PDB file of C-alpha atoms in Angstrom:
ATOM      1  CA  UNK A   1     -17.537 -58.493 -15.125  1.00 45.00           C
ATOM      2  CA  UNK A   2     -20.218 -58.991 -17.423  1.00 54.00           C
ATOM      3  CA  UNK A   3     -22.191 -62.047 -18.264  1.00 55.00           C
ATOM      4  CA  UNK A   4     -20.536 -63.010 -21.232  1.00 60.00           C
ATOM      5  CA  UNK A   5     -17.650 -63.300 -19.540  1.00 63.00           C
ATOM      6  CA  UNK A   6     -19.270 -64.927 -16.160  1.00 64.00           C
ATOM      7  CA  UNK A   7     -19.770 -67.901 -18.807  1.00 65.00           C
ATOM      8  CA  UNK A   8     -16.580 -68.039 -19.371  1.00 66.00           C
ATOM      9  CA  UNK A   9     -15.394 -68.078 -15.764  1.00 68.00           C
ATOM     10  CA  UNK A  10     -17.969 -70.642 -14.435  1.00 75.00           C
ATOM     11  CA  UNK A  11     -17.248 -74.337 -14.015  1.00 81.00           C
ATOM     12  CA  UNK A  12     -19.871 -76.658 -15.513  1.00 78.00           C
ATOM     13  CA  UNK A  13     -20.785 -80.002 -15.012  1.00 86.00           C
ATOM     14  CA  UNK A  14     -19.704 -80.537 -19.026  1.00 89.00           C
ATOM     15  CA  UNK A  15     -19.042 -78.397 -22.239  1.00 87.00           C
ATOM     16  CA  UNK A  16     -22.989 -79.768 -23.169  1.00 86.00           C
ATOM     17  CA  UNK A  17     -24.569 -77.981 -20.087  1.00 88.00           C
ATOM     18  CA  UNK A  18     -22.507 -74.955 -20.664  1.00 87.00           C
ATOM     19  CA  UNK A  19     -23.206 -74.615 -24.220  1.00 88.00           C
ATOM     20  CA  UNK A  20     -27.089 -75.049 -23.544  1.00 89.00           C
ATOM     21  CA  UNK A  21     -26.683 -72.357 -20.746  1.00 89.00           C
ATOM     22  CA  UNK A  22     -24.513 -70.240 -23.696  1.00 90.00           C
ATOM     23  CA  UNK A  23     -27.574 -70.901 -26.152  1.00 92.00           C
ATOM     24  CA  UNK A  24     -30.207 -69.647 -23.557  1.00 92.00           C
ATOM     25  CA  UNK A  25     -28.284 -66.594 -22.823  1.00 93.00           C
ATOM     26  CA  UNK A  26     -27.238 -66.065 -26.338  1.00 93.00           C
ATOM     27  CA  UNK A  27     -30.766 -66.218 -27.013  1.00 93.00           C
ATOM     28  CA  UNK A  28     -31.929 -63.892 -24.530  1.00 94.00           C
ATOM     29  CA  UNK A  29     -29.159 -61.678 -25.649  1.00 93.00           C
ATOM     30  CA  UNK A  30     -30.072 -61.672 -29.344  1.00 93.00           C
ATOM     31  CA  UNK A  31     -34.361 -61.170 -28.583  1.00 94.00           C
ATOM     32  CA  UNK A  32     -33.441 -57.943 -26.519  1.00 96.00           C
ATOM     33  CA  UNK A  33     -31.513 -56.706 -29.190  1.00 94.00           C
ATOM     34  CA  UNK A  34     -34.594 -57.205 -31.828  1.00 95.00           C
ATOM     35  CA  UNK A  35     -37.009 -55.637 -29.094  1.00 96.00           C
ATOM     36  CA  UNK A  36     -34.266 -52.550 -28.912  1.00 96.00           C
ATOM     37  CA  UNK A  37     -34.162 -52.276 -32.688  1.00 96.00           C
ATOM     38  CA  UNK A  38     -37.992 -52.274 -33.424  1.00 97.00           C
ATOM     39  CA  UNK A  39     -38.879 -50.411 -30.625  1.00 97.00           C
ATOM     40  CA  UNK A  40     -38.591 -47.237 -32.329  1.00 97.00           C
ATOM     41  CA  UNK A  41     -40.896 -48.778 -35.105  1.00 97.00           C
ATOM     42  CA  UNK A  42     -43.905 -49.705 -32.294  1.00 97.00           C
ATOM     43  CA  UNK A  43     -43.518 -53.501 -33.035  1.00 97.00           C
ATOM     44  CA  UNK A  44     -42.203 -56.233 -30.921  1.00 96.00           C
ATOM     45  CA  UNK A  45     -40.621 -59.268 -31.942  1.00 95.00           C
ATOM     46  CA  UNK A  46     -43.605 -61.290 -32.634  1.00 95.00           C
ATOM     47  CA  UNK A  47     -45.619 -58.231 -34.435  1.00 96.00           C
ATOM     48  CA  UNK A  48     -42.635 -58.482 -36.353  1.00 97.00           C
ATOM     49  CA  UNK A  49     -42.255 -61.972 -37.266  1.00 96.00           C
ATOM     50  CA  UNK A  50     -45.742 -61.919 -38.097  1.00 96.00           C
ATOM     51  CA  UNK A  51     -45.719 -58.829 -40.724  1.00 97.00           C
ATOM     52  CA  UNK A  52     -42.684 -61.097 -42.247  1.00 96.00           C
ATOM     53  CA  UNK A  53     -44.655 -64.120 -42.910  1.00 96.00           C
ATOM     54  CA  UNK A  54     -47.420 -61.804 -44.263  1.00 97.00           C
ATOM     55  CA  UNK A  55     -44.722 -60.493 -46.829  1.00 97.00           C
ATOM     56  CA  UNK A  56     -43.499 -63.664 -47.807  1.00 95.00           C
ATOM     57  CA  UNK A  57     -46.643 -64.727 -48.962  1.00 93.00           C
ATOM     58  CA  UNK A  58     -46.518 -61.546 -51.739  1.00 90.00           C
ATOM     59  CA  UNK A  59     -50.161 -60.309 -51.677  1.00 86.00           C
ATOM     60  CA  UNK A  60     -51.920 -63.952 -50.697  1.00 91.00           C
ATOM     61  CA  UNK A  61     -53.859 -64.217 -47.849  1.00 91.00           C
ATOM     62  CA  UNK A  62     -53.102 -66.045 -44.927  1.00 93.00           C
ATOM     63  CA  UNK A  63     -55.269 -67.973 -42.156  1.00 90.00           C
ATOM     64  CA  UNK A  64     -54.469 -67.134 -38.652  1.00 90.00           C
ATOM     65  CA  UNK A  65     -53.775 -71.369 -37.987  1.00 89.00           C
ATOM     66  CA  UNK A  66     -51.063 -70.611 -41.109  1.00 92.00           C
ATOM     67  CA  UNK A  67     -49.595 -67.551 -39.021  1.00 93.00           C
ATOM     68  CA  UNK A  68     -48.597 -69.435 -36.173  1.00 92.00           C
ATOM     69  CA  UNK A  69     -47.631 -72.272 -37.704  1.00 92.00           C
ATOM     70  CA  UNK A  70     -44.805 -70.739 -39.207  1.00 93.00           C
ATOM     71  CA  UNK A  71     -43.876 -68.027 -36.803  1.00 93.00           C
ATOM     72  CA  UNK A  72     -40.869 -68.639 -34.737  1.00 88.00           C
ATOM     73  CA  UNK A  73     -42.379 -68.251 -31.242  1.00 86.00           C
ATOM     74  CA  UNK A  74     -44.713 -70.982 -30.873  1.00 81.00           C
ATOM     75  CA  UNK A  75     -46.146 -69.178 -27.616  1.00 81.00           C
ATOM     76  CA  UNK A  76     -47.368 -66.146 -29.267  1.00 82.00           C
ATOM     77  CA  UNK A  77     -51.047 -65.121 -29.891  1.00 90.00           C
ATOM     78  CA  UNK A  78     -51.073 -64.783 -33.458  1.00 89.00           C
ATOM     79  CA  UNK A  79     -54.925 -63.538 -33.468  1.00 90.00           C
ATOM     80  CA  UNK A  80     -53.638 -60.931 -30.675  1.00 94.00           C
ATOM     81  CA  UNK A  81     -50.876 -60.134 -32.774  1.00 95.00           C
ATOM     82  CA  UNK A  82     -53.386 -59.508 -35.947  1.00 94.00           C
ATOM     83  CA  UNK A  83     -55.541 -57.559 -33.778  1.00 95.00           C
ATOM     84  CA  UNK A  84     -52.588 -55.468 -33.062  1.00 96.00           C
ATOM     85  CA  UNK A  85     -50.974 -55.402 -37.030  1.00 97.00           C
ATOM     86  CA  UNK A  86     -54.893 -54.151 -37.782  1.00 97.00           C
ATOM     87  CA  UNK A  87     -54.664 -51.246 -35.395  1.00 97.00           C
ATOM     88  CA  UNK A  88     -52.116 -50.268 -36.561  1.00 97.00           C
ATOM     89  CA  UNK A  89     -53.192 -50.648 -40.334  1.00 97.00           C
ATOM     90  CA  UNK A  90     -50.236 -52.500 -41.093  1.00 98.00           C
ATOM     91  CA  UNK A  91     -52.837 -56.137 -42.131  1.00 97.00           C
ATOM     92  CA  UNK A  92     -56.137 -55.979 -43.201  1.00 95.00           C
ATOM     93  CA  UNK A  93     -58.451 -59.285 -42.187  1.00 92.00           C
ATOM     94  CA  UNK A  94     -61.353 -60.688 -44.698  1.00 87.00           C
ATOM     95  CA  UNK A  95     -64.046 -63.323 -44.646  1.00 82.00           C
ATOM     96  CA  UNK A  96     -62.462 -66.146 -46.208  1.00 71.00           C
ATOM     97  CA  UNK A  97     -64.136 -67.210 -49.211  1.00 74.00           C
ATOM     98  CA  UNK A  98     -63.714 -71.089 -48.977  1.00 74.00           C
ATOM     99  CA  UNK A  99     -64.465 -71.252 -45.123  1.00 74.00           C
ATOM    100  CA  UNK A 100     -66.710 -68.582 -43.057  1.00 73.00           C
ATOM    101  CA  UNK A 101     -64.962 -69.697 -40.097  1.00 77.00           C
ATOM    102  CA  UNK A 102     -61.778 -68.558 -41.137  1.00 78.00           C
ATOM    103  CA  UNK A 103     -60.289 -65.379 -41.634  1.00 86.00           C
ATOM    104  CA  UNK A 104     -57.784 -64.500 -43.936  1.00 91.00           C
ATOM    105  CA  UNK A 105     -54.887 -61.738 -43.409  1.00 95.00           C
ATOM    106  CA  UNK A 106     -52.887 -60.091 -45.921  1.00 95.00           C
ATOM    107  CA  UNK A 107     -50.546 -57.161 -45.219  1.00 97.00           C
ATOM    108  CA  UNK A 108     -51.105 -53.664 -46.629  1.00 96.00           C
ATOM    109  CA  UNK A 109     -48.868 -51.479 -47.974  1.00 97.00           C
ATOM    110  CA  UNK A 110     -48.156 -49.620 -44.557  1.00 97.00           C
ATOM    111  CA  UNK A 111     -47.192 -53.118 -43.600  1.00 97.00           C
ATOM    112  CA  UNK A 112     -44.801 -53.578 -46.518  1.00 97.00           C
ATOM    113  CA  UNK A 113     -43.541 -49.942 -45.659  1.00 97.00           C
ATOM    114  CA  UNK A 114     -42.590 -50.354 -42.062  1.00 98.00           C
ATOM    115  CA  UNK A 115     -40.596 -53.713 -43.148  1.00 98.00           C
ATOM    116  CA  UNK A 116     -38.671 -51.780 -45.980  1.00 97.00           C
ATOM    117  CA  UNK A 117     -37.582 -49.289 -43.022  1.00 97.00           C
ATOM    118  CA  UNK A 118     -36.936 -51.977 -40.461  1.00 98.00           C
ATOM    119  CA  UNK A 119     -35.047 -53.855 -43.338  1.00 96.00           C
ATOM    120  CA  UNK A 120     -32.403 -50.904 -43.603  1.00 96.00           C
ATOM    121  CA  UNK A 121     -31.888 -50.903 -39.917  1.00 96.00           C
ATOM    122  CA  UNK A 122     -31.341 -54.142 -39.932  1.00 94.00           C
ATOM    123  CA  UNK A 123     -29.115 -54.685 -42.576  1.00 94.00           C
ATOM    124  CA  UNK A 124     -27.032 -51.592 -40.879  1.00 93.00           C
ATOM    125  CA  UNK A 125     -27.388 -53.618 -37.588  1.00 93.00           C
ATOM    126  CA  UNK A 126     -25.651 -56.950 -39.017  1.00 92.00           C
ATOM    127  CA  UNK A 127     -23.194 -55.236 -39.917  1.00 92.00           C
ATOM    128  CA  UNK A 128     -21.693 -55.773 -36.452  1.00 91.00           C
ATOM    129  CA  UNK A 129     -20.828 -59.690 -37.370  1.00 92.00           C
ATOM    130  CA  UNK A 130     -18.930 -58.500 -40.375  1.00 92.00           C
ATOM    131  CA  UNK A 131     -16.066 -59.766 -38.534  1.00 93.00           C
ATOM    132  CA  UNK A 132     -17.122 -63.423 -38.062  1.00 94.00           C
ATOM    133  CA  UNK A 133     -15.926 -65.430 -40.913  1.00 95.00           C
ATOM    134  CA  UNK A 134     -19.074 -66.604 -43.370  1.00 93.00           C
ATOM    135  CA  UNK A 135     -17.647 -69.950 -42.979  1.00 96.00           C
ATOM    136  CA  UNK A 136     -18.442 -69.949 -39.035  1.00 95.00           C
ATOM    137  CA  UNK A 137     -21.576 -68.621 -39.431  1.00 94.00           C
ATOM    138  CA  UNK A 138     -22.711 -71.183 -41.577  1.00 95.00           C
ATOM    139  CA  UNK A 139     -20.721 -73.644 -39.647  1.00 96.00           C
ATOM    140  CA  UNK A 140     -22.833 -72.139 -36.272  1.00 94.00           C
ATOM    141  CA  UNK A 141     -25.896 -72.954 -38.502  1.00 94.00           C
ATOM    142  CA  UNK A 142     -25.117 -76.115 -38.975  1.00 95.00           C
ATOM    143  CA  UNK A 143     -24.585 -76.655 -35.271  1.00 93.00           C
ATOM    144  CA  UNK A 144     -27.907 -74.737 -34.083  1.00 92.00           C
ATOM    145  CA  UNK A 145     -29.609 -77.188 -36.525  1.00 92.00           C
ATOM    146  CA  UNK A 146     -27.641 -80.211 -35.483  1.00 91.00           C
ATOM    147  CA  UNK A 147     -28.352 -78.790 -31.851  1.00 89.00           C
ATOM    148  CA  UNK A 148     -32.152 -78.805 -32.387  1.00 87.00           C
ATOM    149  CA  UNK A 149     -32.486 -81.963 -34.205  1.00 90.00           C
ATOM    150  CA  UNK A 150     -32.044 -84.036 -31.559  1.00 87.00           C
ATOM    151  CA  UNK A 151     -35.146 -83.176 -30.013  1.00 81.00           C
ATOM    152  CA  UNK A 152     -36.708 -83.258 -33.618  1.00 77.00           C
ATOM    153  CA  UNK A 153     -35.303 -86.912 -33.852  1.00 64.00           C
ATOM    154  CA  UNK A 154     -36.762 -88.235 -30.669  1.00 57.00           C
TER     155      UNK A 154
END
């Protein structure tokens, strides 16, 4: 039996615990997948995530303190993670002009390179939730987001 359908066997105290424990493992789940589809690539997750922001940005330069503000695992060492992205010449850090303390990143065309790749594998690996209605993934959205906001609200 696997653990998917463990979840579904198990009694809990109340559809709330079980749908946190769901959330954890779907979570779990879903981050093992990512680590499985850019391992081929030489990035984890967070290398990943970090390259993303840096393309978002199109060509402007970035602060480490932005970095981690906006990446999606709070935990991470986004100067470790830069160190990393510059080994592998995938970022490129600068002096920035308007504070010597601060250094700015930007990605380089390598960086833009690998994402295009990743991108296709990607797109190739959603393709598995074709089946799930686009009105209950937007309704699962909604209910990650209403899910989260009650810690936001307190």
């Amino acid at each position: 039996m696997g653990i998917s359908e463990d979840l579904k066997q198990r009694t809990f105290i109340s559809e709330t615990s079980k749908s946190v424990v769901n959330i954890i493992f779907t979570g779990n789940w879903m981050m093992q997948k990512m680590h499985e589809l850019l391992k081929p690539f030489g990035l984890t997750p967070q290398q990943y995530n970090v390259l993303r922001i840096l393309r978002g940005q199109q060509n402007n330069p970035m602060t480490v303190l932005a970095i981690t503000e906006r990446m999606l695992d709070k935990t991470s060492n986004a100067s470790r993670l830069v160190d990393k992205l510059l080994e592998k010449k995938f970022v490129l850090r600068k002096e920035c002009p308007h504070d010597r303390r601060a250094v700015d990143i930007i990605i380089l065309p390598a960086g833009l390179t690998i994402l295009g790749e990743i991108d296709q594998v990607q797109k190739a690996w959603e393709m598995n939730f074709q089946s799930i209605n686009p009105d209950k993934m937007s309704q699962l959205n909604d209910l990650l987001d209403e899910f989260r906001s009650v810690f936001t609200n307190n």
